[in-house]
Amino acid sequence: MTPDLMDAGAERAARAHGVPYASGSTESGGRAADFGRIATPGEVDVTHGRILYLEDVSVSFDGFKAINKLSLDIAPGELRCIIGPNGAGKTTMMDIITGKTRPDSGTVFFGSTIDLLRHREADIAQLGIGRKFQKPTVFEHLTVFENLELALKTDKGVRASMLFRLDSAQSDRLAEVLQTIHLADSVSRLAGNLSHGQKQWLEIGMLLMQDPKLLLLDEPVAGMTDEETARTAELFLTLKGKHSLMVVEHDMSFIRTISEIVTVLCDGAVLAQGTLDEVQADERVIEVYLGR
């Protein structure tokens, strides 16, 4: 059967089942998406071994090309570190992935079937992509417990919120996250009384309450003490495998502790990629970022 007939047949099947159809003609990250596959709502298809694809993505602001034919992909459960000089495009790349910025060209897929460029920012968060900005944003007048409870993936309507009570599964999940983020002993403390590092952990915990498949973390250890940085490394290594993580960071010691693959961005494109030792030895990376 020819590909166009397969595609048409799969589309008819999808319509019959009342679900969206993901055409197999789309390629991303150098790999073809599942051909003729019915896309189940909320499902992230990682059968091709990648949870995030960016291919030939470009965006300009007032004539300045912030992202220039950027291509990269990330595997399920991978912890990928992103480094590069200021203005390299790291934040803009995250903006594009989360729907805050629309690129001028290129493709961005979550798994093989979810075209992120067709979704709004809020929808992308619901699909399973969580983002943490550099500055912690927690509800400082609420306790640690209350912050995590608010972050639960529940109906946020007024009536539903007034009648909401934690069930046993939600209570267990909240307790699990408290242990994961090293705040089980601070459950009743006001978030405003936590240290900077603890606020960062709390915000990560709030993201975890949403059960994200991919976490984007922007300079998570900036401003932390050495002890907090070490515990954050432990936290990320615990999350690796259960979630996919993209970590933008400048702290090379921290990156050495957590990284397997490091991607170096410069002028909106991938300059180098490999282990930390490999990219640190790359003359181009030394010239534009690390210095001699």
Short mmCIF file of C-alpha atoms in Angstrom, two decimals:
data_model
loop_
_atom_site.label_atom_id
_atom_site.label_comp_id
_atom_site.label_asym_id
_atom_site.label_seq_id
_atom_site.Cartn_x
_atom_site.Cartn_y
_atom_site.Cartn_z
CA MET A 1 0.00 0.00 0.00
CA THR A 2 1.36 3.43 -0.90
CA PRO A 3 2.17 5.95 1.87
CA ASP A 4 -0.58 8.34 0.82
CA LEU A 5 -3.21 5.58 1.03
CA MET A 6 -1.84 4.49 4.44
CA ASP A 7 -1.99 8.07 5.62
CA ALA A 8 -5.57 8.52 4.40
CA GLY A 9 -6.69 5.25 5.99
CA ALA A 10 -5.13 6.13 9.33
CA GLU A 11 -6.79 9.54 9.25
CA ARG A 12 -10.21 7.95 8.65
CA ALA A 13 -9.60 5.57 11.56
CA ALA A 14 -8.69 8.45 13.82
CA ARG A 15 -11.87 10.32 12.91
CA ALA A 16 -13.93 7.21 13.57
CA HIS A 17 -12.44 6.97 17.06
CA GLY A 18 -12.89 10.70 17.70
CA VAL A 19 -9.19 11.34 18.33
CA PRO A 20 -6.69 13.68 16.61
CA TYR A 21 -4.54 12.30 13.85
CA ALA A 22 -0.77 12.73 13.60
CA SER A 23 0.37 12.45 10.01
CA GLY A 24 3.44 10.33 9.43
CA SER A 25 4.80 12.80 6.89
CA THR A 26 6.16 15.08 9.60
CA GLU A 27 9.83 14.74 10.47
CA SER A 28 11.60 16.18 13.48
CA GLY A 29 15.07 15.82 14.93
CA GLY A 30 16.14 13.87 11.84
CA ARG A 31 13.60 11.13 12.54
CA ALA A 32 10.21 10.56 10.96
CA ALA A 33 7.26 10.66 13.31
CA ASP A 34 5.22 7.47 13.67
CA PHE A 35 3.66 6.90 10.27
CA GLY A 36 -0.10 6.71 10.27
CA ARG A 37 -0.29 6.60 14.06
CA ILE A 38 -3.44 7.62 15.96
CA ALA A 39 -2.48 10.18 18.58
CA THR A 40 -4.26 9.58 21.88
CA PRO A 41 -4.99 12.86 23.71
CA GLY A 42 -2.44 13.47 26.47
CA GLU A 43 -0.17 10.66 25.33
CA VAL A 44 3.48 11.36 24.57
CA ASP A 45 4.74 8.87 22.01
CA VAL A 46 8.43 8.11 22.62
CA THR A 47 8.65 4.94 20.55
CA HIS A 48 11.39 6.54 18.48
CA GLY A 49 13.49 7.12 21.59
CA ARG A 50 13.10 10.90 21.79
CA ILE A 51 10.80 13.00 23.95
CA LEU A 52 11.75 16.40 22.52
CA TYR A 53 12.69 17.34 18.95
CA LEU A 54 13.71 20.74 17.64
CA GLU A 55 14.64 20.95 13.98
CA ASP A 56 15.85 23.99 12.00
CA VAL A 57 14.19 26.38 14.44
CA SER A 58 14.77 30.09 13.84
CA VAL A 59 13.36 33.28 15.35
CA SER A 60 14.35 36.94 14.99
CA PHE A 61 13.55 40.00 17.08
CA ASP A 62 13.84 43.36 15.29
CA GLY A 63 16.32 41.89 12.84
CA PHE A 64 18.40 40.08 15.49
CA LYS A 65 18.41 36.32 14.95
CA ALA A 66 18.07 34.95 18.50
CA ILE A 67 17.71 31.34 17.30
CA ASN A 68 19.35 30.30 14.04
CA LYS A 69 18.40 26.93 12.52
CA LEU A 70 18.63 25.23 15.93
CA SER A 71 18.29 21.43 15.96
CA LEU A 72 18.52 19.16 19.00
CA ASP A 73 16.68 16.26 20.59
CA ILE A 74 16.42 14.72 24.05
CA ALA A 75 15.75 11.13 25.05
CA PRO A 76 13.14 10.01 27.60
CA GLY A 77 14.62 10.12 31.10
CA GLU A 78 17.70 12.02 29.94
CA LEU A 79 19.29 14.83 31.92
CA ARG A 80 20.70 17.25 29.33
CA CYS A 81 22.79 20.23 30.35
CA ILE A 82 22.77 23.37 28.18
CA ILE A 83 25.60 25.88 28.46
CA GLY A 84 26.71 28.90 26.48
CA PRO A 85 27.48 32.61 26.72
CA ASN A 86 24.86 35.21 27.54
CA GLY A 87 22.77 35.89 24.45
CA ALA A 88 23.36 32.39 23.07
CA GLY A 89 19.62 31.71 22.84
CA LYS A 90 19.14 29.45 25.84
CA THR A 91 16.16 31.30 27.32
CA THR A 92 14.60 31.91 23.90
CA MET A 93 14.85 28.18 23.17
CA MET A 94 12.90 27.43 26.37
CA ASP A 95 10.40 30.14 25.46
CA ILE A 96 9.78 28.38 22.14
CA ILE A 97 9.41 24.94 23.71
CA THR A 98 6.85 26.22 26.23
CA GLY A 99 4.86 28.28 23.75
CA LYS A 100 5.82 31.71 25.06
CA THR A 101 7.56 32.58 21.78
CA ARG A 102 6.56 31.44 18.29
CA PRO A 103 9.47 30.74 15.93
CA ASP A 104 9.62 32.11 12.42
CA SER A 105 10.39 28.65 11.05
CA GLY A 106 11.24 25.11 12.09
CA THR A 107 9.51 22.24 13.90
CA VAL A 108 9.17 21.49 17.61
CA PHE A 109 7.71 18.14 18.68
CA PHE A 110 6.96 16.63 22.09
CA GLY A 111 7.42 12.96 21.36
CA SER A 112 6.65 11.88 17.81
CA THR A 113 3.10 13.17 17.52
CA ILE A 114 2.57 16.38 19.51
CA ASP A 115 3.42 19.47 17.49
CA LEU A 116 4.11 22.08 20.18
CA LEU A 117 3.78 24.93 17.69
CA ARG A 118 0.05 24.13 17.46
CA HIS A 119 -0.49 24.59 21.20
CA ARG A 120 -0.77 27.55 23.56
CA GLU A 121 1.47 28.06 26.57
CA ALA A 122 -1.11 26.81 29.11
CA ASP A 123 -1.92 23.76 26.97
CA ILE A 124 1.77 22.84 26.74
CA ALA A 125 2.03 22.84 30.53
CA GLN A 126 -0.98 20.51 30.68
CA LEU A 127 0.67 18.20 28.15
CA GLY A 128 3.48 17.54 30.61
CA ILE A 129 6.19 20.18 30.17
CA GLY A 130 7.13 22.06 33.34
CA ARG A 131 9.38 25.10 33.43
CA LYS A 132 11.26 26.64 36.31
CA PHE A 133 12.66 30.14 35.92
CA GLN A 134 15.83 31.31 37.64
CA LYS A 135 14.06 33.28 40.37
CA PRO A 136 11.86 31.09 42.60
CA THR A 137 8.16 31.89 42.39
CA VAL A 138 6.39 30.40 45.40
CA PHE A 139 3.49 31.64 47.51
CA GLU A 140 5.50 33.05 50.42
CA HIS A 141 2.50 33.62 52.71
CA LEU A 142 1.50 29.94 52.46
CA THR A 143 3.16 26.92 54.04
CA VAL A 144 5.26 24.41 52.14
CA PHE A 145 2.37 21.94 52.33
CA GLU A 146 -0.13 24.49 51.02
CA ASN A 147 2.12 25.41 48.10
CA LEU A 148 2.36 21.77 47.03
CA GLU A 149 -1.36 21.21 47.57
CA LEU A 150 -2.18 24.18 45.33
CA ALA A 151 0.08 22.78 42.62
CA LEU A 152 -1.83 19.49 42.40
CA LYS A 153 -3.28 18.70 38.99
CA THR A 154 -6.94 19.25 39.89
CA ASP A 155 -9.97 21.26 38.79
CA LYS A 156 -9.20 24.87 39.72
CA GLY A 157 -12.80 26.12 39.45
CA VAL A 158 -14.19 28.08 42.41
CA ARG A 159 -16.69 25.45 43.55
CA ALA A 160 -14.26 22.56 43.03
CA SER A 161 -11.57 24.41 44.99
CA MET A 162 -13.95 25.12 47.91
CA LEU A 163 -14.99 21.47 48.14
CA PHE A 164 -11.54 19.97 47.50
CA ARG A 165 -10.14 17.42 49.94
CA LEU A 166 -6.96 15.41 49.46
CA ASP A 167 -7.58 11.75 48.76
CA SER A 168 -5.17 9.04 49.91
CA ALA A 169 -3.33 8.84 46.59
CA GLN A 170 -2.81 12.62 46.53
CA SER A 171 -1.63 12.60 50.15
CA ASP A 172 0.86 9.86 49.35
CA ARG A 173 2.11 11.76 46.30
CA LEU A 174 2.54 14.95 48.33
CA ALA A 175 4.49 13.09 51.01
CA GLU A 176 6.68 11.50 48.33
CA VAL A 177 7.47 14.88 46.77
CA LEU A 178 8.29 16.37 50.18
CA GLN A 179 10.89 13.65 50.69
CA THR A 180 12.26 14.08 47.19
CA ILE A 181 12.82 17.84 47.54
CA HIS A 182 14.34 17.60 51.05
CA LEU A 183 11.52 19.53 52.73
CA ALA A 184 9.70 16.84 54.71
CA ASP A 185 10.87 18.49 57.94
CA SER A 186 9.65 21.92 56.81
CA VAL A 187 6.11 21.01 55.79
CA SER A 188 4.47 23.58 58.11
CA ARG A 189 6.94 26.42 57.53
CA LEU A 190 5.89 29.49 55.60
CA ALA A 191 7.52 29.49 52.19
CA GLY A 192 8.70 33.05 52.81
CA ASN A 193 10.84 31.82 55.71
CA LEU A 194 12.74 29.26 53.63
CA SER A 195 16.28 29.82 52.42
CA HIS A 196 16.85 30.65 48.75
CA GLY A 197 17.83 27.06 47.98
CA GLN A 198 14.80 25.67 49.80
CA LYS A 199 12.51 27.97 47.81
CA GLN A 200 14.07 26.59 44.63
CA TRP A 201 13.39 23.03 45.81
CA LEU A 202 9.82 23.95 46.72
CA GLU A 203 9.17 25.34 43.25
CA ILE A 204 10.61 22.17 41.72
CA GLY A 205 8.29 20.22 44.00
CA MET A 206 5.33 22.25 42.77
CA LEU A 207 6.25 21.29 39.22
CA LEU A 208 6.54 17.63 40.25
CA MET A 209 3.01 17.74 41.64
CA GLN A 210 1.89 18.30 38.03
CA ASP A 211 3.51 14.98 36.99
CA PRO A 212 5.58 16.51 34.17
CA LYS A 213 7.33 14.32 31.62
CA LEU A 214 9.85 17.04 30.74
CA LEU A 215 11.31 19.65 33.10
CA LEU A 216 13.05 22.80 31.87
CA LEU A 217 15.23 24.30 34.60
CA ASP A 218 16.88 27.70 34.16
CA GLU A 219 20.01 28.27 36.29
CA PRO A 220 18.59 26.32 39.25
CA VAL A 221 21.65 26.63 41.53
CA ALA A 222 22.33 30.34 41.01
CA GLY A 223 22.65 31.97 44.44
CA MET A 224 22.74 28.67 46.35
CA THR A 225 25.24 27.76 49.04
CA ASP A 226 27.70 24.95 48.33
CA GLU A 227 25.63 22.56 50.48
CA GLU A 228 22.40 23.51 48.72
CA THR A 229 24.08 23.05 45.34
CA ALA A 230 25.26 19.57 46.31
CA ARG A 231 21.77 18.60 47.47
CA THR A 232 20.27 19.97 44.28
CA ALA A 233 22.62 17.74 42.30
CA GLU A 234 21.37 14.78 44.34
CA LEU A 235 17.78 15.84 43.62
CA PHE A 236 18.32 16.05 39.87
CA LEU A 237 20.06 12.69 39.73
CA THR A 238 17.07 11.23 41.59
CA LEU A 239 14.67 12.74 39.03
CA LYS A 240 16.70 11.55 36.03
CA GLY A 241 15.08 8.50 34.49
CA LYS A 242 11.68 9.28 36.00
CA HIS A 243 11.53 12.56 34.10
CA SER A 244 13.46 14.14 31.25
CA LEU A 245 15.37 17.24 32.32
CA MET A 246 16.87 20.15 30.39
CA VAL A 247 19.14 22.14 32.72
CA VAL A 248 20.56 25.53 31.71
CA GLU A 249 23.45 26.38 34.01
CA HIS A 250 26.80 28.19 34.21
CA ASP A 251 28.21 26.37 37.26
CA MET A 252 30.70 23.93 35.71
CA SER A 253 31.27 22.01 38.95
CA PHE A 254 27.53 21.40 39.24
CA ILE A 255 27.32 20.37 35.59
CA ARG A 256 30.19 17.91 36.03
CA THR A 257 28.30 16.27 38.90
CA ILE A 258 25.03 15.75 37.01
CA SER A 259 25.81 15.67 33.29
CA GLU A 260 26.24 12.95 30.71
CA ILE A 261 25.71 15.00 27.55
CA VAL A 262 26.32 18.75 27.41
CA THR A 263 25.05 20.94 24.56
CA VAL A 264 26.78 24.27 23.93
CA LEU A 265 24.70 27.03 22.33
CA CYS A 266 26.17 30.07 20.64
CA ASP A 267 24.49 32.62 18.39
CA GLY A 268 21.25 30.67 18.53
CA ALA A 269 22.64 27.35 17.27
CA VAL A 270 24.42 24.27 18.59
CA LEU A 271 28.16 24.96 18.66
CA ALA A 272 29.28 21.68 20.24
CA GLN A 273 27.89 18.63 22.02
CA GLY A 274 29.39 15.78 24.02
CA THR A 275 30.65 15.01 27.50
CA LEU A 276 31.75 17.97 29.61
CA ASP A 277 35.41 17.05 29.06
CA GLU A 278 34.85 16.94 25.30
CA VAL A 279 33.17 20.33 25.07
CA GLN A 280 35.66 21.93 27.46
CA ALA A 281 38.46 20.79 25.15
CA ASP A 282 36.74 22.17 22.04
CA GLU A 283 38.67 25.22 20.79
CA ARG A 284 35.47 26.92 19.61
CA VAL A 285 33.89 26.59 23.07
CA ILE A 286 37.06 27.88 24.74
CA GLU A 287 37.09 30.87 22.40
CA VAL A 288 33.47 31.99 22.79
CA TYR A 289 32.57 30.83 26.32
CA LEU A 290 35.12 29.26 28.64
CA GLY A 291 38.13 31.44 27.92
CA ARG A 292 41.78 30.46 28.26
#
